[in-house]
Short mmCIF file of N, CA and C in Angstrom, two decimals:
data_model
loop_
_atom_site.label_atom_id
_atom_site.label_comp_id
_atom_site.label_asym_id
_atom_site.label_seq_id
_atom_site.Cartn_x
_atom_site.Cartn_y
_atom_site.Cartn_z
N MET A 185 -18.81 -50.07 147.26
CA MET A 185 -19.24 -50.13 146.11
C MET A 185 -20.34 -49.11 145.76
N LYS A 186 -21.23 -49.00 146.76
CA LYS A 186 -22.48 -48.06 146.99
C LYS A 186 -21.67 -46.60 146.70
N LYS A 187 -20.52 -46.35 147.20
CA LYS A 187 -20.05 -44.80 147.03
C LYS A 187 -19.45 -44.77 145.88
N LEU A 188 -18.92 -45.70 145.05
CA LEU A 188 -18.24 -45.51 143.83
C LEU A 188 -19.28 -45.46 142.64
N LYS A 189 -20.39 -45.96 142.79
CA LYS A 189 -21.70 -45.99 141.71
C LYS A 189 -22.15 -44.48 142.02
N GLN A 190 -22.13 -44.15 143.28
CA GLN A 190 -22.67 -42.49 143.52
C GLN A 190 -21.44 -41.55 143.08
N ASN A 191 -20.28 -41.63 142.97
CA ASN A 191 -19.29 -40.78 142.26
C ASN A 191 -19.54 -40.82 140.96
N ILE A 192 -19.28 -41.86 140.26
CA ILE A 192 -19.46 -42.29 138.79
C ILE A 192 -20.86 -41.20 138.34
N THR A 193 -22.08 -41.42 139.08
CA THR A 193 -23.19 -40.90 138.84
C THR A 193 -22.94 -39.35 138.90
N ARG A 194 -22.45 -38.89 139.76
CA ARG A 194 -22.25 -37.50 140.13
C ARG A 194 -21.37 -36.85 138.75
N ILE A 195 -20.36 -37.48 138.55
CA ILE A 195 -19.42 -37.24 137.58
C ILE A 195 -19.98 -37.32 136.11
N LEU A 196 -20.81 -38.03 135.91
CA LEU A 196 -21.79 -38.23 134.82
C LEU A 196 -22.70 -37.15 134.57
N ALA A 197 -23.43 -37.10 135.80
CA ALA A 197 -24.34 -35.58 135.72
C ALA A 197 -23.55 -34.52 135.50
N ALA A 198 -22.36 -34.08 136.20
CA ALA A 198 -21.54 -32.93 135.97
C ALA A 198 -21.43 -32.88 134.45
N VAL A 199 -20.71 -33.70 133.76
CA VAL A 199 -20.76 -33.90 132.52
C VAL A 199 -21.65 -33.39 131.51
N PHE A 200 -22.94 -34.16 131.65
CA PHE A 200 -23.85 -33.76 131.06
C PHE A 200 -24.60 -32.31 130.99
N ILE A 201 -24.44 -31.81 132.37
CA ILE A 201 -24.75 -30.47 132.60
C ILE A 201 -23.88 -29.44 131.68
N LEU A 202 -22.45 -29.82 132.10
CA LEU A 202 -21.57 -28.80 131.26
C LEU A 202 -21.76 -28.86 129.87
N THR A 203 -21.65 -30.13 129.19
CA THR A 203 -21.71 -30.03 127.66
C THR A 203 -23.24 -29.38 127.40
N SER A 204 -24.28 -29.63 128.23
CA SER A 204 -25.60 -29.13 127.74
C SER A 204 -25.67 -27.47 127.68
N VAL A 205 -24.96 -27.11 128.61
CA VAL A 205 -24.66 -25.41 128.75
C VAL A 205 -23.65 -25.03 127.79
N ALA A 206 -22.52 -25.60 127.31
CA ALA A 206 -21.65 -25.46 126.40
C ALA A 206 -22.31 -25.26 124.98
N SER A 207 -23.18 -26.25 124.82
CA SER A 207 -23.96 -26.26 123.47
C SER A 207 -25.01 -25.30 123.33
N CYS A 208 -25.46 -24.79 124.04
CA CYS A 208 -26.26 -23.67 124.26
C CYS A 208 -25.64 -22.42 123.85
N ASP A 209 -24.29 -22.14 123.90
CA ASP A 209 -23.51 -20.86 123.88
C ASP A 209 -23.85 -20.21 122.28
N GLU A 210 -24.29 -19.26 122.54
CA GLU A 210 -24.34 -18.39 121.22
C GLU A 210 -23.21 -17.80 120.86
N VAL A 211 -22.77 -18.00 119.27
CA VAL A 211 -21.55 -17.42 118.97
C VAL A 211 -21.57 -16.17 118.03
N GLY A 212 -22.71 -15.59 118.30
CA GLY A 212 -22.86 -14.33 117.37
C GLY A 212 -23.71 -14.84 115.89
N ASP A 213 -23.49 -13.86 114.95
CA ASP A 213 -24.48 -14.15 113.72
C ASP A 213 -23.94 -15.37 113.08
N THR A 214 -24.84 -16.07 112.99
CA THR A 214 -24.32 -17.65 112.06
C THR A 214 -25.05 -17.60 110.75
N GLU A 215 -25.61 -16.45 110.41
CA GLU A 215 -26.22 -16.43 109.01
C GLU A 215 -24.90 -16.39 107.86
N VAL A 216 -25.17 -17.24 106.93
CA VAL A 216 -24.27 -17.75 105.98
C VAL A 216 -23.99 -16.52 104.78
N GLY A 217 -25.13 -16.13 104.60
CA GLY A 217 -24.84 -14.96 103.65
C GLY A 217 -24.69 -15.44 102.23
N GLY A 218 -24.10 -14.74 101.25
CA GLY A 218 -23.74 -15.23 99.96
C GLY A 218 -22.22 -14.50 99.46
N THR A 219 -22.00 -14.98 98.32
CA THR A 219 -20.74 -14.64 97.78
C THR A 219 -20.86 -13.08 97.12
N SER A 220 -19.78 -12.61 96.95
CA SER A 220 -19.67 -11.33 96.34
C SER A 220 -20.41 -11.17 94.80
N VAL A 221 -20.39 -12.47 94.04
CA VAL A 221 -20.98 -12.25 92.97
C VAL A 221 -22.09 -13.24 92.82
N LYS A 222 -22.93 -13.45 94.07
CA LYS A 222 -23.94 -14.20 93.80
C LYS A 222 -25.04 -13.83 92.86
N ALA A 223 -25.35 -12.73 92.64
CA ALA A 223 -26.22 -12.09 91.54
C ALA A 223 -26.03 -12.76 90.12
N MET A 224 -24.70 -13.18 89.83
CA MET A 224 -24.18 -13.30 88.48
C MET A 224 -23.90 -14.77 88.39
N SER A 225 -23.92 -15.35 89.69
CA SER A 225 -23.49 -16.94 89.63
C SER A 225 -24.59 -17.96 89.46
N GLY A 226 -24.28 -19.18 88.72
CA GLY A 226 -25.18 -20.05 88.71
C GLY A 226 -24.76 -21.19 87.56
N ASP A 227 -25.74 -22.14 87.23
CA ASP A 227 -25.54 -22.90 86.32
C ASP A 227 -26.56 -22.48 85.23
N TRP A 228 -25.98 -22.48 83.90
CA TRP A 228 -26.79 -21.85 82.75
C TRP A 228 -26.82 -23.05 81.68
N PHE A 229 -28.03 -22.91 80.81
CA PHE A 229 -28.23 -23.83 79.74
C PHE A 229 -27.96 -22.75 78.44
N VAL A 230 -27.01 -23.07 77.83
CA VAL A 230 -26.63 -21.95 76.89
C VAL A 230 -26.40 -22.70 75.40
N GLN A 231 -26.67 -21.67 74.40
CA GLN A 231 -26.52 -22.24 72.89
C GLN A 231 -25.32 -21.45 72.49
N MET A 232 -24.47 -21.99 71.80
CA MET A 232 -23.49 -21.15 71.06
C MET A 232 -23.86 -21.17 69.42
N SER A 233 -23.58 -19.70 68.96
CA SER A 233 -23.90 -19.45 67.59
C SER A 233 -22.85 -18.86 66.85
N VAL A 234 -22.77 -18.87 65.76
CA VAL A 234 -21.96 -17.81 64.85
C VAL A 234 -22.76 -17.41 63.74
N ASN A 235 -22.82 -16.05 63.65
CA ASN A 235 -23.55 -15.52 62.85
C ASN A 235 -25.27 -15.85 62.63
N GLY A 236 -25.73 -16.04 63.82
CA GLY A 236 -27.09 -16.55 64.00
C GLY A 236 -27.29 -17.84 63.77
N VAL A 237 -26.40 -18.75 63.51
CA VAL A 237 -26.45 -20.27 63.24
C VAL A 237 -25.92 -20.85 64.53
N VAL A 238 -26.50 -21.84 64.92
CA VAL A 238 -26.28 -22.51 66.32
C VAL A 238 -25.26 -23.45 66.02
N VAL A 239 -24.34 -23.46 66.48
CA VAL A 239 -23.31 -24.38 66.32
C VAL A 239 -23.12 -25.43 67.43
N VAL A 240 -23.68 -25.13 68.94
CA VAL A 240 -23.59 -26.05 69.92
C VAL A 240 -24.99 -25.58 70.70
N ASP A 241 -25.82 -26.70 70.49
CA ASP A 241 -27.06 -26.60 71.24
C ASP A 241 -26.88 -26.52 72.66
N TYR A 242 -28.02 -26.46 73.19
CA TYR A 242 -28.09 -26.11 74.89
C TYR A 242 -27.07 -27.26 75.40
N SER A 243 -26.09 -26.29 76.16
CA SER A 243 -25.21 -26.94 77.13
C SER A 243 -24.99 -26.19 78.31
N LEU A 244 -24.33 -27.04 79.32
CA LEU A 244 -24.28 -26.39 80.78
C LEU A 244 -22.80 -25.76 80.57
N LEU A 245 -23.12 -24.51 81.26
CA LEU A 245 -22.24 -23.35 81.53
C LEU A 245 -22.50 -22.96 82.99
N SER A 246 -21.12 -22.72 83.70
CA SER A 246 -21.21 -22.41 85.25
C SER A 246 -20.32 -21.06 85.28
N THR A 247 -20.99 -20.37 86.25
CA THR A 247 -20.36 -18.98 86.58
C THR A 247 -20.28 -19.10 88.01
N TYR A 248 -19.27 -18.75 88.72
CA TYR A 248 -19.24 -18.72 90.33
C TYR A 248 -18.15 -17.91 90.93
N ASN A 249 -18.12 -17.66 92.15
CA ASN A 249 -17.09 -16.94 92.77
C ASN A 249 -15.65 -17.24 92.67
N THR A 250 -14.82 -16.49 92.78
CA THR A 250 -13.26 -16.67 93.02
C THR A 250 -12.94 -16.86 94.38
N ALA A 251 -11.99 -17.38 94.95
CA ALA A 251 -11.30 -17.41 96.20
C ALA A 251 -11.43 -15.97 96.77
N ALA A 252 -10.80 -14.89 96.11
CA ALA A 252 -10.73 -14.02 96.62
C ALA A 252 -12.20 -13.09 97.22
N ASN A 253 -13.14 -13.47 96.62
CA ASN A 253 -14.55 -12.97 96.98
C ASN A 253 -14.46 -11.53 97.08
N ASP A 254 -14.00 -10.98 96.13
CA ASP A 254 -14.06 -9.40 96.13
C ASP A 254 -15.00 -8.67 95.30
N GLY A 255 -15.69 -9.43 94.60
CA GLY A 255 -16.63 -8.80 93.56
C GLY A 255 -16.09 -8.24 92.44
N LYS A 256 -14.68 -8.46 92.07
CA LYS A 256 -14.12 -7.75 90.98
C LYS A 256 -14.05 -9.06 89.81
N ASP A 257 -13.86 -10.34 90.19
CA ASP A 257 -13.99 -11.38 89.15
C ASP A 257 -14.91 -12.29 89.54
N MET A 258 -15.12 -13.28 88.38
CA MET A 258 -15.79 -14.37 88.55
C MET A 258 -15.22 -15.62 87.49
N TRP A 259 -15.62 -16.81 88.00
CA TRP A 259 -15.05 -17.68 87.14
C TRP A 259 -16.26 -18.30 85.97
N ILE A 260 -15.60 -18.29 84.70
CA ILE A 260 -16.77 -19.01 83.81
C ILE A 260 -16.26 -20.07 83.30
N GLU A 261 -17.00 -21.28 83.46
CA GLU A 261 -16.52 -22.84 83.00
C GLU A 261 -17.70 -23.28 82.34
N ASP A 262 -16.80 -23.88 81.12
CA ASP A 262 -18.07 -24.63 80.01
C ASP A 262 -17.86 -26.07 80.48
N HIS A 263 -17.30 -26.70 81.35
CA HIS A 263 -17.09 -27.93 81.50
C HIS A 263 -16.78 -29.03 80.22
N GLY A 264 -16.12 -28.28 79.36
CA GLY A 264 -15.95 -28.98 78.10
C GLY A 264 -17.12 -29.03 77.08
N ASN A 265 -18.12 -28.44 77.23
CA ASN A 265 -19.17 -28.60 76.65
C ASN A 265 -19.09 -27.78 75.34
N LEU A 266 -18.55 -26.56 75.49
CA LEU A 266 -18.70 -25.52 74.13
C LEU A 266 -17.10 -25.51 73.62
N TRP A 267 -16.08 -25.21 74.44
CA TRP A 267 -14.96 -24.80 73.72
C TRP A 267 -14.00 -25.58 74.62
N ASP A 268 -14.39 -25.87 76.02
CA ASP A 268 -13.31 -26.24 76.84
C ASP A 268 -12.52 -25.42 77.44
N PHE A 269 -13.09 -24.53 78.28
CA PHE A 269 -12.34 -23.42 78.86
C PHE A 269 -12.90 -22.91 80.42
N LYS A 270 -12.31 -22.52 80.72
CA LYS A 270 -12.30 -22.00 82.55
C LYS A 270 -11.53 -20.71 82.74
N VAL A 271 -12.19 -19.62 82.63
CA VAL A 271 -11.69 -18.46 82.73
C VAL A 271 -11.93 -17.58 83.93
N LYS A 272 -11.34 -16.69 84.26
CA LYS A 272 -11.58 -15.64 85.32
C LYS A 272 -11.81 -14.44 84.71
N SER A 273 -13.04 -13.93 84.57
CA SER A 273 -13.46 -12.68 83.94
C SER A 273 -13.80 -11.74 84.98
N PRO A 274 -13.30 -10.25 84.66
CA PRO A 274 -13.52 -9.13 85.50
C PRO A 274 -14.91 -8.95 85.22
N VAL A 275 -15.71 -8.44 86.41
CA VAL A 275 -17.07 -8.25 86.45
C VAL A 275 -17.42 -6.82 87.13
N THR A 276 -18.49 -6.22 86.71
CA THR A 276 -18.98 -5.12 87.19
C THR A 276 -20.48 -5.52 87.84
N ILE A 277 -20.52 -5.79 89.23
CA ILE A 277 -21.75 -6.01 89.91
C ILE A 277 -23.00 -5.07 89.74
N SER A 278 -22.60 -4.07 89.73
CA SER A 278 -23.79 -2.75 89.78
C SER A 278 -24.42 -3.14 88.39
N SER A 279 -23.94 -3.49 87.39
CA SER A 279 -24.32 -3.48 85.84
C SER A 279 -24.74 -4.80 85.52
N LEU A 280 -24.23 -5.92 86.43
CA LEU A 280 -24.27 -7.50 86.32
C LEU A 280 -23.70 -7.78 84.55
N SER A 281 -22.61 -7.17 84.41
CA SER A 281 -21.79 -7.14 83.18
C SER A 281 -20.62 -7.94 83.58
N PHE A 282 -19.75 -8.45 82.67
CA PHE A 282 -18.58 -8.85 82.64
C PHE A 282 -17.72 -8.99 81.10
N ALA A 283 -16.65 -8.68 81.03
CA ALA A 283 -15.94 -8.77 79.98
C ALA A 283 -14.38 -8.60 80.24
N GLY A 284 -13.68 -9.28 79.17
CA GLY A 284 -12.13 -9.31 79.34
C GLY A 284 -11.35 -9.88 78.29
N ASN A 285 -10.18 -9.33 78.17
CA ASN A 285 -9.22 -9.58 76.97
C ASN A 285 -8.22 -10.74 77.33
N ASP A 286 -8.05 -11.54 76.63
CA ASP A 286 -6.75 -12.36 76.67
C ASP A 286 -6.90 -13.33 77.86
N LEU A 287 -8.04 -13.60 78.31
CA LEU A 287 -8.19 -14.50 79.64
C LEU A 287 -7.89 -15.86 79.31
N ALA A 288 -7.00 -15.84 80.23
CA ALA A 288 -6.10 -17.50 80.01
C ALA A 288 -6.90 -18.55 80.78
N SER A 289 -7.00 -19.57 79.72
CA SER A 289 -7.53 -20.81 80.29
C SER A 289 -6.40 -21.93 80.00
N SER A 290 -6.44 -22.85 80.96
CA SER A 290 -5.52 -24.06 80.79
C SER A 290 -6.24 -25.31 81.66
N ILE A 291 -6.73 -26.29 80.78
CA ILE A 291 -7.54 -27.19 81.32
C ILE A 291 -6.62 -28.48 81.24
N VAL A 292 -6.42 -29.14 82.20
CA VAL A 292 -6.05 -30.45 82.40
C VAL A 292 -6.89 -31.62 82.32
N HIS A 293 -6.43 -32.58 81.82
CA HIS A 293 -7.57 -33.54 81.47
C HIS A 293 -6.55 -35.08 81.70
N ASP A 294 -7.09 -35.85 82.59
CA ASP A 294 -6.58 -37.13 82.89
C ASP A 294 -7.19 -38.09 81.72
N LEU A 295 -6.57 -38.64 80.79
CA LEU A 295 -7.16 -39.50 79.83
C LEU A 295 -7.77 -40.77 80.17
N ALA A 296 -8.80 -41.03 80.33
CA ALA A 296 -9.32 -42.19 81.06
C ALA A 296 -8.75 -43.47 80.04
N SER A 297 -8.74 -43.21 78.63
CA SER A 297 -8.48 -44.35 77.83
C SER A 297 -7.03 -44.65 77.83
N THR A 298 -6.06 -43.95 78.40
CA THR A 298 -4.67 -44.10 78.44
C THR A 298 -4.19 -43.90 79.85
N PRO A 299 -4.19 -44.70 80.85
CA PRO A 299 -3.67 -44.37 82.06
C PRO A 299 -2.33 -43.75 82.18
N ASN A 300 -2.16 -42.79 83.10
CA ASN A 300 -0.98 -42.11 83.40
C ASN A 300 -0.61 -41.08 82.36
N VAL A 301 -1.44 -40.64 81.48
CA VAL A 301 -1.52 -39.88 80.56
C VAL A 301 -2.31 -38.68 80.82
N ILE A 302 -1.66 -37.47 80.91
CA ILE A 302 -2.38 -36.28 81.01
C ILE A 302 -2.33 -35.15 79.86
N GLU A 303 -3.24 -34.68 79.42
CA GLU A 303 -3.44 -33.73 78.18
C GLU A 303 -3.70 -32.29 78.78
N THR A 304 -3.01 -31.24 78.32
CA THR A 304 -3.20 -29.99 78.64
C THR A 304 -3.82 -29.33 77.49
N TYR A 305 -4.93 -28.29 77.68
CA TYR A 305 -5.30 -27.66 76.56
C TYR A 305 -5.36 -26.22 76.93
N ASP A 306 -4.59 -25.45 76.37
CA ASP A 306 -4.45 -23.98 76.62
C ASP A 306 -4.87 -23.19 75.50
N VAL A 307 -5.98 -22.43 76.04
CA VAL A 307 -6.39 -21.29 74.99
C VAL A 307 -6.57 -19.98 75.69
N ASN A 308 -6.67 -18.85 75.09
CA ASN A 308 -6.79 -17.44 75.37
C ASN A 308 -8.25 -17.23 74.95
N VAL A 309 -9.13 -16.27 75.74
CA VAL A 309 -10.56 -16.14 75.47
C VAL A 309 -10.60 -14.46 75.62
N ASN A 310 -11.11 -13.91 74.55
CA ASN A 310 -11.79 -12.58 74.52
C ASN A 310 -13.08 -12.53 74.91
N ILE A 311 -13.73 -11.87 75.82
CA ILE A 311 -15.08 -12.01 76.00
C ILE A 311 -15.60 -10.67 76.16
N THR A 312 -16.69 -10.36 75.37
CA THR A 312 -17.30 -9.01 75.41
C THR A 312 -18.60 -9.11 75.39
N GLU A 313 -19.31 -7.75 75.73
CA GLU A 313 -20.70 -7.90 75.92
C GLU A 313 -21.49 -8.78 76.90
N GLY A 314 -20.51 -9.19 77.92
CA GLY A 314 -21.15 -10.05 78.83
C GLY A 314 -22.33 -9.63 79.84
N LYS A 315 -23.39 -10.22 79.93
CA LYS A 315 -24.28 -9.61 80.74
C LYS A 315 -25.28 -10.61 81.50
N VAL A 316 -25.74 -10.37 82.54
CA VAL A 316 -26.78 -11.39 83.22
C VAL A 316 -28.08 -10.34 83.38
N THR A 317 -28.98 -10.96 82.83
CA THR A 317 -30.27 -10.24 82.89
C THR A 317 -31.00 -10.87 83.82
N LYS A 318 -31.60 -10.16 84.82
CA LYS A 318 -32.61 -10.67 85.76
C LYS A 318 -34.08 -10.96 85.09
N ASN A 319 -34.50 -12.18 85.30
CA ASN A 319 -35.77 -12.45 84.62
C ASN A 319 -35.77 -12.25 83.29
N GLY A 320 -34.78 -12.34 82.45
CA GLY A 320 -34.72 -11.65 81.27
C GLY A 320 -34.59 -13.01 80.21
N ALA A 321 -34.68 -13.99 80.40
CA ALA A 321 -34.77 -15.33 79.74
C ALA A 321 -36.23 -16.11 79.79
N THR A 322 -36.60 -17.10 78.94
CA THR A 322 -37.37 -17.84 79.20
C THR A 322 -36.81 -19.34 78.94
N SER A 323 -37.20 -20.20 79.86
CA SER A 323 -36.38 -21.58 79.89
C SER A 323 -37.39 -22.30 78.75
N THR A 324 -36.89 -23.48 78.53
CA THR A 324 -37.45 -24.39 77.31
C THR A 324 -38.82 -24.60 77.77
N GLY A 325 -39.19 -24.73 79.27
CA GLY A 325 -40.23 -25.22 79.88
C GLY A 325 -41.26 -24.24 80.17
N GLY A 326 -40.67 -22.90 79.64
CA GLY A 326 -41.61 -21.91 79.74
C GLY A 326 -41.65 -20.87 80.92
N HIS A 327 -40.51 -20.98 81.65
CA HIS A 327 -40.39 -20.47 82.98
C HIS A 327 -39.58 -19.06 82.84
N THR A 328 -39.98 -18.11 83.36
CA THR A 328 -39.19 -17.03 83.30
C THR A 328 -38.13 -16.73 84.29
N VAL A 329 -36.78 -16.68 83.85
CA VAL A 329 -35.52 -16.93 84.52
C VAL A 329 -34.63 -15.71 84.13
N ASP A 330 -33.42 -15.96 84.85
CA ASP A 330 -32.54 -15.13 84.54
C ASP A 330 -31.72 -15.41 83.31
N GLY A 331 -31.35 -14.62 82.68
CA GLY A 331 -30.85 -14.89 81.33
C GLY A 331 -29.15 -14.37 81.39
N ILE A 332 -28.28 -15.08 80.41
CA ILE A 332 -26.82 -14.77 80.32
C ILE A 332 -26.41 -14.81 78.93
N SER A 333 -25.70 -13.86 78.57
CA SER A 333 -25.23 -13.67 77.31
C SER A 333 -23.78 -13.20 76.99
N PHE A 334 -23.11 -13.46 76.06
CA PHE A 334 -21.73 -12.70 75.94
C PHE A 334 -21.24 -13.13 74.70
N LYS A 335 -20.37 -12.67 74.04
CA LYS A 335 -19.51 -13.04 72.99
C LYS A 335 -18.10 -13.21 72.94
N ALA A 336 -17.36 -14.46 72.58
CA ALA A 336 -16.32 -15.08 72.88
C ALA A 336 -15.50 -15.29 71.45
N GLU A 337 -14.14 -14.85 71.77
CA GLU A 337 -13.27 -15.33 70.69
C GLU A 337 -12.20 -15.83 70.99
N PHE A 338 -11.71 -17.36 70.49
CA PHE A 338 -10.74 -18.13 71.11
C PHE A 338 -9.59 -17.89 70.16
N SER A 339 -8.48 -17.82 71.14
CA SER A 339 -7.21 -17.71 70.11
C SER A 339 -6.72 -18.84 69.29
N ASP A 340 -7.23 -19.89 69.32
CA ASP A 340 -7.01 -20.98 68.41
C ASP A 340 -8.06 -20.89 67.15
N ASP A 341 -8.83 -19.95 67.42
CA ASP A 341 -10.20 -19.64 66.03
C ASP A 341 -10.08 -18.09 66.00
N PRO A 342 -8.91 -17.54 65.76
CA PRO A 342 -9.25 -15.92 65.74
C PRO A 342 -9.81 -15.49 64.82
N GLY A 343 -10.84 -14.33 65.02
CA GLY A 343 -11.68 -13.71 64.02
C GLY A 343 -12.95 -14.34 63.92
N THR A 344 -13.22 -15.47 64.67
CA THR A 344 -14.71 -16.19 64.49
C THR A 344 -15.11 -15.51 66.07
N ILE A 345 -16.25 -14.90 66.19
CA ILE A 345 -16.85 -14.25 67.23
C ILE A 345 -18.14 -15.30 67.66
N TYR A 346 -17.90 -16.15 68.47
CA TYR A 346 -19.02 -16.83 68.89
C TYR A 346 -20.00 -16.21 69.93
N GLU A 347 -21.46 -16.23 69.79
CA GLU A 347 -22.23 -15.84 70.41
C GLU A 347 -22.76 -16.88 71.43
N ILE A 348 -22.75 -16.78 72.74
CA ILE A 348 -23.29 -17.56 73.62
C ILE A 348 -24.28 -16.88 74.47
N LYS A 349 -25.42 -17.70 74.64
CA LYS A 349 -26.51 -17.02 75.09
C LYS A 349 -27.48 -18.08 75.77
N GLY A 350 -28.23 -17.82 77.03
CA GLY A 350 -29.02 -18.94 77.44
C GLY A 350 -29.63 -18.41 78.76
N TYR A 351 -30.05 -19.43 79.57
CA TYR A 351 -31.07 -19.00 80.70
C TYR A 351 -30.32 -19.98 81.91
N LYS A 352 -30.70 -19.65 83.25
CA LYS A 352 -30.61 -19.96 84.35
C LYS A 352 -31.13 -21.10 84.72
N ARG A 353 -30.25 -22.21 85.15
CA ARG A 353 -30.89 -23.63 85.31
C ARG A 353 -31.87 -23.33 86.32
N THR A 354 -33.03 -24.26 86.03
CA THR A 354 -34.22 -23.99 86.90
C THR A 354 -34.42 -25.30 88.22
N GLY A 355 -33.78 -26.52 87.41
CA GLY A 355 -34.31 -27.64 88.33
C GLY A 355 -35.36 -28.36 87.85
N PHE A 356 -35.97 -27.81 87.06
CA PHE A 356 -37.30 -28.57 86.62
C PHE A 356 -36.97 -29.37 85.42
N ILE A 357 -37.69 -30.66 85.60
CA ILE A 357 -37.06 -31.71 84.15
C ILE A 357 -37.56 -31.03 82.99
N GLU A 358 -38.36 -30.16 82.89
CA GLU A 358 -38.69 -29.70 81.46
C GLU A 358 -37.57 -28.82 80.90
N ASP A 359 -36.84 -28.34 81.88
CA ASP A 359 -35.90 -27.47 81.35
C ASP A 359 -34.43 -28.11 81.26
N GLU A 360 -34.37 -29.12 81.73
CA GLU A 360 -32.94 -29.71 81.63
C GLU A 360 -32.39 -30.32 80.23
N HIS A 361 -31.56 -30.30 79.79
CA HIS A 361 -30.95 -30.71 78.43
C HIS A 361 -29.95 -31.55 78.61
#
């Protein structure tokens, strides 16, 4: 019995030592880094206006990387707050600009009020004069932050140019909308 306890103790000690050594093995550079469009990505509080008249007050808009992570495109999504669109727009990282014509958006909604009914909203968007400006905006709380602005024309309202402009989300309560 004593010999069995010694063998079990030795095996446990060996397993402990092997796992300790293996857990300290360095696998190279583990720094996560960022995405190719990180300088243009984020959540933004934006207003939408037509001819200088605000038609949608501060609402959330997001810009983020595509799966390709090649610095050529980014997603622009309004989460149904402005027009209900999500498009992949070409970008120029060096100038922090973006624009594109006839950008296809197809949003699928599960209607909570009617089970098993799905509604699809298809729209094409022309985006012009898109720009992210570092430290180019002031939040409603008075903080200097990045700004975003662009013009959009939607295929289901041709001829109307919507101006979308706002600031990067800070996380401060006074800047939330």
